[in-house]
Protein backbone atom coordinates (compact mmCIF):
# COMPACT_ATOMS: atom_id res chain seq x y z
CA UNK A 1 0.00 0.00 0.00
CA UNK A 2 1.21 3.57 -0.64
CA UNK A 3 2.97 5.39 2.18
CA UNK A 4 0.93 7.65 4.42
CA UNK A 5 2.18 11.22 4.48
CA UNK A 6 -0.38 13.06 6.57
CA UNK A 7 1.54 12.53 9.82
CA UNK A 8 4.70 14.05 8.32
CA UNK A 9 2.96 17.26 7.26
CA UNK A 10 2.60 20.17 9.67
CA UNK A 11 -0.72 22.04 9.38
CA UNK A 12 -0.62 25.76 8.60
CA UNK A 13 -3.47 27.15 10.70
CA UNK A 14 -3.42 30.46 8.87
CA UNK A 15 -4.52 28.69 5.70
CA UNK A 16 -7.39 26.66 7.12
CA UNK A 17 -10.00 27.53 4.47
CA UNK A 18 -12.40 24.72 5.36
CA UNK A 19 -14.63 25.29 8.37
CA UNK A 20 -16.69 22.49 9.88
CA UNK A 21 -20.02 22.98 11.63
CA UNK A 22 -21.39 20.15 13.75
CA UNK A 23 -25.05 19.18 13.67
CA UNK A 24 -25.81 18.77 17.36
CA UNK A 25 -27.28 15.41 18.36
CA UNK A 26 -26.79 13.93 14.89
CA UNK A 27 -23.03 13.90 15.36
CA UNK A 28 -22.30 14.84 11.76
CA UNK A 29 -20.55 17.88 10.34
CA UNK A 30 -21.00 20.06 7.29
CA UNK A 31 -18.28 22.16 5.65
CA UNK A 32 -17.90 25.54 4.00
CA UNK A 33 -14.86 27.06 2.26
CA UNK A 34 -13.52 30.59 2.46
CA UNK A 35 -12.73 31.09 -1.24
CA UNK A 36 -11.36 34.59 -0.61
CA UNK A 37 -8.14 33.07 0.77
CA UNK A 38 -5.36 31.08 -0.89
CA UNK A 39 -3.45 27.90 -0.12
CA UNK A 40 0.30 28.32 -0.56
CA UNK A 41 1.73 25.14 0.98
CA UNK A 42 1.13 21.44 0.51
CA UNK A 43 0.77 21.09 4.28
CA UNK A 44 -2.19 23.46 4.25
CA UNK A 45 -3.69 21.72 1.23
CA UNK A 46 -3.55 18.32 2.94
CA UNK A 47 -5.06 19.72 6.13
CA UNK A 48 -7.97 21.23 4.23
CA UNK A 49 -8.57 18.08 2.17
CA UNK A 50 -8.64 16.07 5.41
CA UNK A 51 -11.25 18.46 6.83
CA UNK A 52 -13.48 18.01 3.78
CA UNK A 53 -13.43 14.25 4.28
CA UNK A 54 -14.26 14.71 7.96
CA UNK A 55 -17.53 16.38 6.94
CA UNK A 56 -20.62 14.17 6.74
CA UNK A 57 -21.66 15.11 3.23
CA UNK A 58 -22.74 13.18 0.15
CA UNK A 59 -20.57 12.91 -2.95
CA UNK A 60 -21.98 15.86 -4.92
CA UNK A 61 -21.40 18.50 -2.22
CA UNK A 62 -18.00 16.95 -1.47
CA UNK A 63 -17.10 17.17 -5.15
CA UNK A 64 -18.02 20.85 -5.13
CA UNK A 65 -15.98 21.47 -1.97
CA UNK A 66 -12.89 19.78 -3.41
CA UNK A 67 -13.15 21.70 -6.68
CA UNK A 68 -13.53 24.99 -4.80
CA UNK A 69 -10.57 24.16 -2.59
CA UNK A 70 -8.31 23.38 -5.54
CA UNK A 71 -9.39 26.66 -7.11
CA UNK A 72 -7.81 28.39 -4.09
CA UNK A 73 -4.42 26.72 -4.55
CA UNK A 74 -1.63 29.23 -5.30
CA UNK A 75 1.57 27.30 -4.69
CA UNK A 76 4.84 29.17 -5.25
CA UNK A 77 7.40 27.48 -7.51
CA UNK A 78 9.70 26.81 -4.56
CA UNK A 79 6.93 24.79 -2.92
CA UNK A 80 6.04 22.85 -6.07
CA UNK A 81 9.70 21.90 -6.64
CA UNK A 82 9.57 19.71 -3.55
CA UNK A 83 7.70 17.08 -5.57
CA UNK A 84 8.93 17.76 -9.11
CA UNK A 85 10.94 14.93 -10.70
CA UNK A 86 11.48 14.66 -14.47
CA UNK A 87 12.55 11.73 -16.62
CA UNK A 88 12.99 12.03 -20.39
CA UNK A 89 12.41 8.31 -20.94
CA UNK A 90 8.80 8.51 -19.70
CA UNK A 91 5.90 10.56 -21.06
CA UNK A 92 5.41 11.93 -17.56
CA UNK A 93 6.25 11.12 -13.94
CA UNK A 94 3.74 10.54 -11.16
CA UNK A 95 5.03 11.86 -7.82
CA UNK A 96 3.26 11.21 -4.53
CA UNK A 97 2.49 14.19 -2.30
CA UNK A 98 0.15 12.59 0.25
CA UNK A 99 -2.50 9.94 0.77
CA UNK A 100 -4.59 8.79 3.70
CA UNK A 101 -4.90 5.37 2.06
CA UNK A 102 -8.70 5.54 2.23
CA UNK A 103 -10.22 8.75 0.90
CA UNK A 104 -7.76 10.40 -1.45
CA UNK A 105 -4.36 10.50 -3.12
CA UNK A 106 -2.57 13.75 -4.07
CA UNK A 107 0.02 13.57 -6.85
CA UNK A 108 2.25 15.92 -8.83
CA UNK A 109 2.62 14.91 -12.49
CA UNK A 110 5.51 16.25 -14.57
CA UNK A 111 4.76 16.15 -18.31
CA UNK A 112 7.45 16.16 -20.97
CA UNK A 113 6.68 18.45 -23.91
CA UNK A 114 4.66 16.80 -26.67
CA UNK A 115 3.92 13.72 -24.57
CA UNK A 116 0.60 12.42 -23.27
CA UNK A 117 -1.05 9.65 -21.33
CA UNK A 118 -2.96 6.87 -22.99
CA UNK A 119 -6.77 6.80 -22.94
CA UNK A 120 -7.89 5.55 -19.54
CA UNK A 121 -10.79 5.26 -17.12
CA UNK A 122 -11.11 6.11 -13.42
CA UNK A 123 -12.38 3.29 -11.17
CA UNK A 124 -13.12 5.77 -8.39
CA UNK A 125 -15.49 8.65 -7.70
CA UNK A 126 -13.35 10.99 -9.71
CA UNK A 127 -10.11 12.75 -10.58
CA UNK A 128 -9.45 16.48 -10.20
CA UNK A 129 -6.64 18.08 -12.22
CA UNK A 130 -5.09 21.50 -11.65
CA UNK A 131 -2.23 22.72 -13.89
CA UNK A 132 0.49 24.42 -11.86
CA UNK A 133 2.87 25.40 -14.67
CA UNK A 134 2.50 25.14 -18.42
CA UNK A 135 -0.83 24.10 -19.91
CA UNK A 136 -2.37 20.66 -20.23
CA UNK A 137 -4.55 19.31 -23.03
CA UNK A 138 -7.42 17.02 -22.06
CA UNK A 139 -9.14 14.94 -24.74
CA UNK A 140 -12.40 13.33 -23.64
CA UNK A 141 -13.99 10.18 -25.09
CA UNK A 142 -17.56 8.91 -24.88
CA UNK A 143 -18.33 5.22 -24.44
CA UNK A 144 -20.97 3.39 -26.53
CA UNK A 145 -21.41 -0.21 -25.28
CA UNK A 146 -23.96 -1.10 -27.98
CA UNK A 147 -21.21 -0.86 -30.63
CA UNK A 148 -18.26 -1.46 -28.29
CA UNK A 149 -17.10 1.98 -29.41
CA UNK A 150 -14.87 4.64 -27.90
CA UNK A 151 -15.70 7.93 -29.61
CA UNK A 152 -13.34 10.88 -29.47
CA UNK A 153 -14.75 14.18 -28.28
CA UNK A 154 -13.35 17.66 -27.94
CA UNK A 155 -9.89 18.54 -26.72
CA UNK A 156 -9.66 21.37 -24.17
CA UNK A 157 -6.65 23.32 -22.95
CA UNK A 158 -6.34 24.15 -19.25
CA UNK A 159 -3.97 26.76 -17.85
CA UNK A 160 -2.70 27.24 -14.27
CA UNK A 161 -5.59 27.96 -11.92
CA UNK A 162 -8.21 26.09 -13.98
CA UNK A 163 -9.61 22.93 -12.36
CA UNK A 164 -10.97 20.07 -14.46
CA UNK A 165 -12.76 16.91 -13.29
CA UNK A 166 -13.28 13.46 -14.80
CA UNK A 167 -15.00 10.24 -13.79
CA UNK A 168 -16.47 7.24 -15.58
CA UNK A 169 -19.94 8.77 -15.64
CA UNK A 170 -18.52 11.48 -17.93
CA UNK A 171 -16.40 9.12 -20.02
CA UNK A 172 -12.73 8.41 -20.62
CA UNK A 173 -9.88 10.80 -21.23
CA UNK A 174 -6.20 11.29 -21.95
CA UNK A 175 -4.00 14.18 -20.85
CA UNK A 176 -0.83 15.66 -22.29
CA UNK A 177 0.91 18.93 -22.97
CA UNK A 178 2.18 20.90 -25.95
CA UNK A 179 3.94 23.47 -23.77
CA UNK A 180 7.52 23.83 -24.98
CA UNK A 181 9.00 23.45 -21.51
CA UNK A 182 6.54 20.74 -20.42
CA UNK A 183 3.92 21.08 -17.70
CA UNK A 184 3.37 20.29 -14.03
CA UNK A 185 -0.10 19.43 -12.74
CA UNK A 186 -1.68 18.57 -9.39
CA UNK A 187 -4.03 15.55 -9.35
CA UNK A 188 -6.44 14.50 -6.61
CA UNK A 189 -7.99 11.02 -6.89
CA UNK A 190 -10.82 9.99 -4.59
CA UNK A 191 -10.69 7.33 -3.33
CA UNK A 192 -7.20 5.93 -4.09
CA UNK A 193 -6.96 3.18 -6.71
CA UNK A 194 -4.07 1.13 -8.01
CA UNK A 195 -5.16 -0.17 -11.42
CA UNK A 196 -7.24 1.15 -14.29
CA UNK A 197 -8.15 0.26 -17.87
CA UNK A 198 -5.99 1.68 -20.66
CA UNK A 199 -6.70 1.92 -24.39
CA UNK A 200 -4.35 2.59 -27.30
CA UNK A 201 -6.91 4.21 -29.61
CA UNK A 202 -10.60 5.08 -30.02
CA UNK A 203 -12.93 3.42 -32.52
CA UNK A 204 -15.66 0.84 -33.05
CA UNK A 205 -15.06 -2.45 -31.20
CA UNK A 206 -12.21 -0.90 -29.22
CA UNK A 207 -13.95 -0.80 -25.84
CA UNK A 208 -13.10 -4.41 -25.02
CA UNK A 209 -9.49 -4.08 -26.19
CA UNK A 210 -8.06 -2.62 -23.02
CA UNK A 211 -5.00 -3.39 -20.97
CA UNK A 212 -4.45 -3.04 -17.24
CA UNK A 213 -2.54 0.07 -16.24
CA UNK A 214 -0.78 0.30 -12.89
CA UNK A 215 -1.06 3.45 -10.79
CA UNK A 216 2.48 3.30 -9.46
CA UNK A 217 4.39 6.39 -8.37
CA UNK A 218 7.73 7.52 -9.75
CA UNK A 219 8.71 9.17 -6.47
CA UNK A 220 7.49 9.36 -2.89
CA UNK A 221 8.67 11.73 -0.13
CA UNK A 222 10.25 8.90 1.87
CA UNK A 223 11.93 7.10 -1.03
CA UNK A 224 12.88 9.60 -3.76
CA UNK A 225 12.76 8.96 -7.53
CA UNK A 226 12.53 5.42 -8.86
CA UNK A 227 14.93 3.72 -11.24
CA UNK A 228 13.35 4.04 -14.70
CA UNK A 229 14.46 0.49 -15.45
CA UNK A 230 11.73 -0.90 -13.21
CA UNK A 231 9.00 0.62 -15.37
CA UNK A 232 7.25 -1.25 -18.17
CA UNK A 233 6.88 1.72 -20.51
CA UNK A 234 4.55 -0.20 -22.85
CA UNK A 235 1.93 -0.31 -20.06
CA UNK A 236 2.57 3.16 -18.72
CA UNK A 237 -0.72 5.01 -18.39
Tab-separated table of C-alpha atoms in Angstrom:
chain	number	residue	atom	x	y	z
A	1	UNK	CA	0.000	0.000	0.000
A	2	UNK	CA	1.206	3.571	-0.639
A	3	UNK	CA	2.966	5.388	2.181
A	4	UNK	CA	0.928	7.646	4.421
A	5	UNK	CA	2.179	11.217	4.475
A	6	UNK	CA	-0.381	13.058	6.572
A	7	UNK	CA	1.542	12.529	9.822
A	8	UNK	CA	4.696	14.049	8.322
A	9	UNK	CA	2.964	17.259	7.257
A	10	UNK	CA	2.605	20.167	9.670
A	11	UNK	CA	-0.719	22.041	9.381
A	12	UNK	CA	-0.623	25.756	8.603
A	13	UNK	CA	-3.467	27.145	10.701
A	14	UNK	CA	-3.420	30.463	8.874
A	15	UNK	CA	-4.521	28.692	5.702
A	16	UNK	CA	-7.388	26.660	7.117
A	17	UNK	CA	-9.995	27.535	4.469
A	18	UNK	CA	-12.402	24.718	5.356
A	19	UNK	CA	-14.629	25.291	8.375
A	20	UNK	CA	-16.690	22.487	9.877
A	21	UNK	CA	-20.015	22.983	11.631
A	22	UNK	CA	-21.392	20.149	13.747
A	23	UNK	CA	-25.052	19.181	13.668
A	24	UNK	CA	-25.811	18.766	17.361
A	25	UNK	CA	-27.281	15.412	18.357
A	26	UNK	CA	-26.795	13.932	14.887
A	27	UNK	CA	-23.034	13.896	15.362
A	28	UNK	CA	-22.298	14.845	11.760
A	29	UNK	CA	-20.554	17.876	10.335
A	30	UNK	CA	-20.996	20.062	7.289
A	31	UNK	CA	-18.285	22.158	5.655
A	32	UNK	CA	-17.896	25.537	4.004
A	33	UNK	CA	-14.860	27.059	2.257
A	34	UNK	CA	-13.519	30.591	2.460
A	35	UNK	CA	-12.732	31.095	-1.237
A	36	UNK	CA	-11.360	34.594	-0.614
A	37	UNK	CA	-8.142	33.068	0.770
A	38	UNK	CA	-5.357	31.082	-0.889
A	39	UNK	CA	-3.448	27.903	-0.123
A	40	UNK	CA	0.300	28.325	-0.557
A	41	UNK	CA	1.727	25.138	0.979
A	42	UNK	CA	1.132	21.438	0.508
A	43	UNK	CA	0.773	21.086	4.281
A	44	UNK	CA	-2.193	23.462	4.252
A	45	UNK	CA	-3.695	21.715	1.227
A	46	UNK	CA	-3.547	18.318	2.939
A	47	UNK	CA	-5.058	19.716	6.132
A	48	UNK	CA	-7.971	21.231	4.228
A	49	UNK	CA	-8.567	18.077	2.174
A	50	UNK	CA	-8.639	16.068	5.412
A	51	UNK	CA	-11.246	18.459	6.828
A	52	UNK	CA	-13.479	18.009	3.784
A	53	UNK	CA	-13.427	14.248	4.283
A	54	UNK	CA	-14.264	14.712	7.959
A	55	UNK	CA	-17.528	16.376	6.941
A	56	UNK	CA	-20.624	14.167	6.736
A	57	UNK	CA	-21.658	15.107	3.230
A	58	UNK	CA	-22.737	13.182	0.151
A	59	UNK	CA	-20.571	12.908	-2.953
A	60	UNK	CA	-21.979	15.862	-4.918
A	61	UNK	CA	-21.395	18.502	-2.218
A	62	UNK	CA	-18.002	16.954	-1.468
A	63	UNK	CA	-17.095	17.172	-5.153
A	64	UNK	CA	-18.019	20.853	-5.132
A	65	UNK	CA	-15.977	21.472	-1.973
A	66	UNK	CA	-12.892	19.782	-3.411
A	67	UNK	CA	-13.151	21.703	-6.683
A	68	UNK	CA	-13.531	24.987	-4.795
A	69	UNK	CA	-10.569	24.158	-2.585
A	70	UNK	CA	-8.312	23.375	-5.540
A	71	UNK	CA	-9.388	26.658	-7.108
A	72	UNK	CA	-7.811	28.391	-4.088
A	73	UNK	CA	-4.416	26.718	-4.552
A	74	UNK	CA	-1.632	29.230	-5.301
A	75	UNK	CA	1.567	27.299	-4.690
A	76	UNK	CA	4.842	29.170	-5.248
A	77	UNK	CA	7.397	27.478	-7.511
A	78	UNK	CA	9.705	26.812	-4.556
A	79	UNK	CA	6.929	24.794	-2.918
A	80	UNK	CA	6.042	22.849	-6.074
A	81	UNK	CA	9.699	21.898	-6.639
A	82	UNK	CA	9.570	19.709	-3.546
A	83	UNK	CA	7.704	17.083	-5.573
A	84	UNK	CA	8.932	17.761	-9.113
A	85	UNK	CA	10.944	14.928	-10.701
A	86	UNK	CA	11.479	14.660	-14.469
A	87	UNK	CA	12.548	11.733	-16.623
A	88	UNK	CA	12.990	12.032	-20.385
A	89	UNK	CA	12.407	8.309	-20.936
A	90	UNK	CA	8.804	8.514	-19.699
A	91	UNK	CA	5.898	10.562	-21.062
A	92	UNK	CA	5.412	11.927	-17.558
A	93	UNK	CA	6.249	11.118	-13.945
A	94	UNK	CA	3.741	10.543	-11.160
A	95	UNK	CA	5.029	11.860	-7.818
A	96	UNK	CA	3.258	11.206	-4.530
A	97	UNK	CA	2.490	14.186	-2.299
A	98	UNK	CA	0.146	12.592	0.249
A	99	UNK	CA	-2.503	9.937	0.767
A	100	UNK	CA	-4.587	8.795	3.697
A	101	UNK	CA	-4.903	5.367	2.059
A	102	UNK	CA	-8.695	5.539	2.232
A	103	UNK	CA	-10.217	8.750	0.901
A	104	UNK	CA	-7.755	10.399	-1.454
A	105	UNK	CA	-4.356	10.501	-3.123
A	106	UNK	CA	-2.567	13.745	-4.068
A	107	UNK	CA	0.016	13.574	-6.853
A	108	UNK	CA	2.253	15.925	-8.827
A	109	UNK	CA	2.618	14.909	-12.486
A	110	UNK	CA	5.510	16.247	-14.574
A	111	UNK	CA	4.764	16.148	-18.308
A	112	UNK	CA	7.447	16.162	-20.969
A	113	UNK	CA	6.677	18.452	-23.910
A	114	UNK	CA	4.661	16.805	-26.667
A	115	UNK	CA	3.921	13.716	-24.571
A	116	UNK	CA	0.600	12.424	-23.270
A	117	UNK	CA	-1.045	9.647	-21.327
A	118	UNK	CA	-2.963	6.871	-22.986
A	119	UNK	CA	-6.769	6.799	-22.943
A	120	UNK	CA	-7.892	5.552	-19.544
A	121	UNK	CA	-10.788	5.256	-17.120
A	122	UNK	CA	-11.109	6.114	-13.423
A	123	UNK	CA	-12.382	3.293	-11.170
A	124	UNK	CA	-13.119	5.771	-8.386
A	125	UNK	CA	-15.491	8.653	-7.701
A	126	UNK	CA	-13.348	10.992	-9.711
A	127	UNK	CA	-10.106	12.747	-10.582
A	128	UNK	CA	-9.449	16.484	-10.201
A	129	UNK	CA	-6.644	18.076	-12.224
A	130	UNK	CA	-5.094	21.499	-11.648
A	131	UNK	CA	-2.232	22.721	-13.890
A	132	UNK	CA	0.495	24.421	-11.857
A	133	UNK	CA	2.868	25.403	-14.667
A	134	UNK	CA	2.496	25.139	-18.417
A	135	UNK	CA	-0.828	24.100	-19.912
A	136	UNK	CA	-2.373	20.656	-20.227
A	137	UNK	CA	-4.547	19.306	-23.027
A	138	UNK	CA	-7.421	17.017	-22.055
A	139	UNK	CA	-9.141	14.937	-24.740
A	140	UNK	CA	-12.404	13.326	-23.644
A	141	UNK	CA	-13.995	10.176	-25.089
A	142	UNK	CA	-17.556	8.911	-24.878
A	143	UNK	CA	-18.332	5.217	-24.439
A	144	UNK	CA	-20.974	3.391	-26.526
A	145	UNK	CA	-21.405	-0.213	-25.279
A	146	UNK	CA	-23.959	-1.098	-27.985
A	147	UNK	CA	-21.212	-0.864	-30.631
A	148	UNK	CA	-18.257	-1.457	-28.289
A	149	UNK	CA	-17.105	1.981	-29.405
A	150	UNK	CA	-14.866	4.641	-27.903
A	151	UNK	CA	-15.703	7.927	-29.610
A	152	UNK	CA	-13.336	10.878	-29.465
A	153	UNK	CA	-14.753	14.182	-28.283
A	154	UNK	CA	-13.351	17.663	-27.938
A	155	UNK	CA	-9.885	18.545	-26.715
A	156	UNK	CA	-9.657	21.367	-24.174
A	157	UNK	CA	-6.653	23.323	-22.951
A	158	UNK	CA	-6.341	24.147	-19.248
A	159	UNK	CA	-3.972	26.761	-17.845
A	160	UNK	CA	-2.699	27.237	-14.266
A	161	UNK	CA	-5.588	27.958	-11.915
A	162	UNK	CA	-8.210	26.088	-13.977
A	163	UNK	CA	-9.609	22.932	-12.365
A	164	UNK	CA	-10.972	20.069	-14.455
A	165	UNK	CA	-12.765	16.909	-13.287
A	166	UNK	CA	-13.277	13.462	-14.800
A	167	UNK	CA	-15.004	10.236	-13.788
A	168	UNK	CA	-16.466	7.243	-15.583
A	169	UNK	CA	-19.944	8.772	-15.642
A	170	UNK	CA	-18.520	11.477	-17.934
A	171	UNK	CA	-16.402	9.115	-20.015
A	172	UNK	CA	-12.730	8.408	-20.624
A	173	UNK	CA	-9.876	10.801	-21.227
A	174	UNK	CA	-6.205	11.292	-21.947
A	175	UNK	CA	-3.998	14.181	-20.849
A	176	UNK	CA	-0.826	15.662	-22.288
A	177	UNK	CA	0.913	18.928	-22.967
A	178	UNK	CA	2.177	20.903	-25.947
A	179	UNK	CA	3.941	23.474	-23.767
A	180	UNK	CA	7.519	23.827	-24.977
A	181	UNK	CA	8.998	23.445	-21.505
A	182	UNK	CA	6.535	20.742	-20.417
A	183	UNK	CA	3.916	21.077	-17.700
A	184	UNK	CA	3.369	20.293	-14.032
A	185	UNK	CA	-0.097	19.426	-12.736
A	186	UNK	CA	-1.676	18.565	-9.394
A	187	UNK	CA	-4.026	15.551	-9.345
A	188	UNK	CA	-6.436	14.497	-6.614
A	189	UNK	CA	-7.988	11.020	-6.885
A	190	UNK	CA	-10.816	9.987	-4.589
A	191	UNK	CA	-10.692	7.325	-3.325
A	192	UNK	CA	-7.200	5.929	-4.089
A	193	UNK	CA	-6.961	3.179	-6.711
A	194	UNK	CA	-4.068	1.126	-8.006
A	195	UNK	CA	-5.162	-0.171	-11.421
A	196	UNK	CA	-7.241	1.148	-14.292
A	197	UNK	CA	-8.153	0.259	-17.869
A	198	UNK	CA	-5.992	1.684	-20.656
A	199	UNK	CA	-6.697	1.917	-24.391
A	200	UNK	CA	-4.351	2.592	-27.301
A	201	UNK	CA	-6.908	4.211	-29.610
A	202	UNK	CA	-10.596	5.075	-30.025
A	203	UNK	CA	-12.929	3.425	-32.516
A	204	UNK	CA	-15.661	0.838	-33.049
A	205	UNK	CA	-15.060	-2.453	-31.203
A	206	UNK	CA	-12.207	-0.904	-29.223
A	207	UNK	CA	-13.953	-0.801	-25.836
A	208	UNK	CA	-13.102	-4.408	-25.024
A	209	UNK	CA	-9.491	-4.076	-26.189
A	210	UNK	CA	-8.058	-2.618	-23.016
A	211	UNK	CA	-4.998	-3.390	-20.973
A	212	UNK	CA	-4.453	-3.036	-17.236
A	213	UNK	CA	-2.541	0.068	-16.239
A	214	UNK	CA	-0.779	0.297	-12.890
A	215	UNK	CA	-1.061	3.446	-10.786
A	216	UNK	CA	2.483	3.303	-9.461
A	217	UNK	CA	4.394	6.392	-8.369
A	218	UNK	CA	7.730	7.516	-9.748
A	219	UNK	CA	8.705	9.169	-6.469
A	220	UNK	CA	7.493	9.360	-2.888
A	221	UNK	CA	8.666	11.726	-0.129
A	222	UNK	CA	10.252	8.903	1.869
A	223	UNK	CA	11.933	7.101	-1.028
A	224	UNK	CA	12.876	9.604	-3.760
A	225	UNK	CA	12.757	8.956	-7.532
A	226	UNK	CA	12.526	5.419	-8.865
A	227	UNK	CA	14.928	3.723	-11.236
A	228	UNK	CA	13.352	4.043	-14.699
A	229	UNK	CA	14.462	0.486	-15.450
A	230	UNK	CA	11.730	-0.903	-13.206
A	231	UNK	CA	9.001	0.619	-15.372
A	232	UNK	CA	7.247	-1.250	-18.168
A	233	UNK	CA	6.877	1.720	-20.508
A	234	UNK	CA	4.547	-0.196	-22.855
A	235	UNK	CA	1.930	-0.311	-20.060
A	236	UNK	CA	2.570	3.161	-18.722
A	237	UNK	CA	-0.724	5.015	-18.388
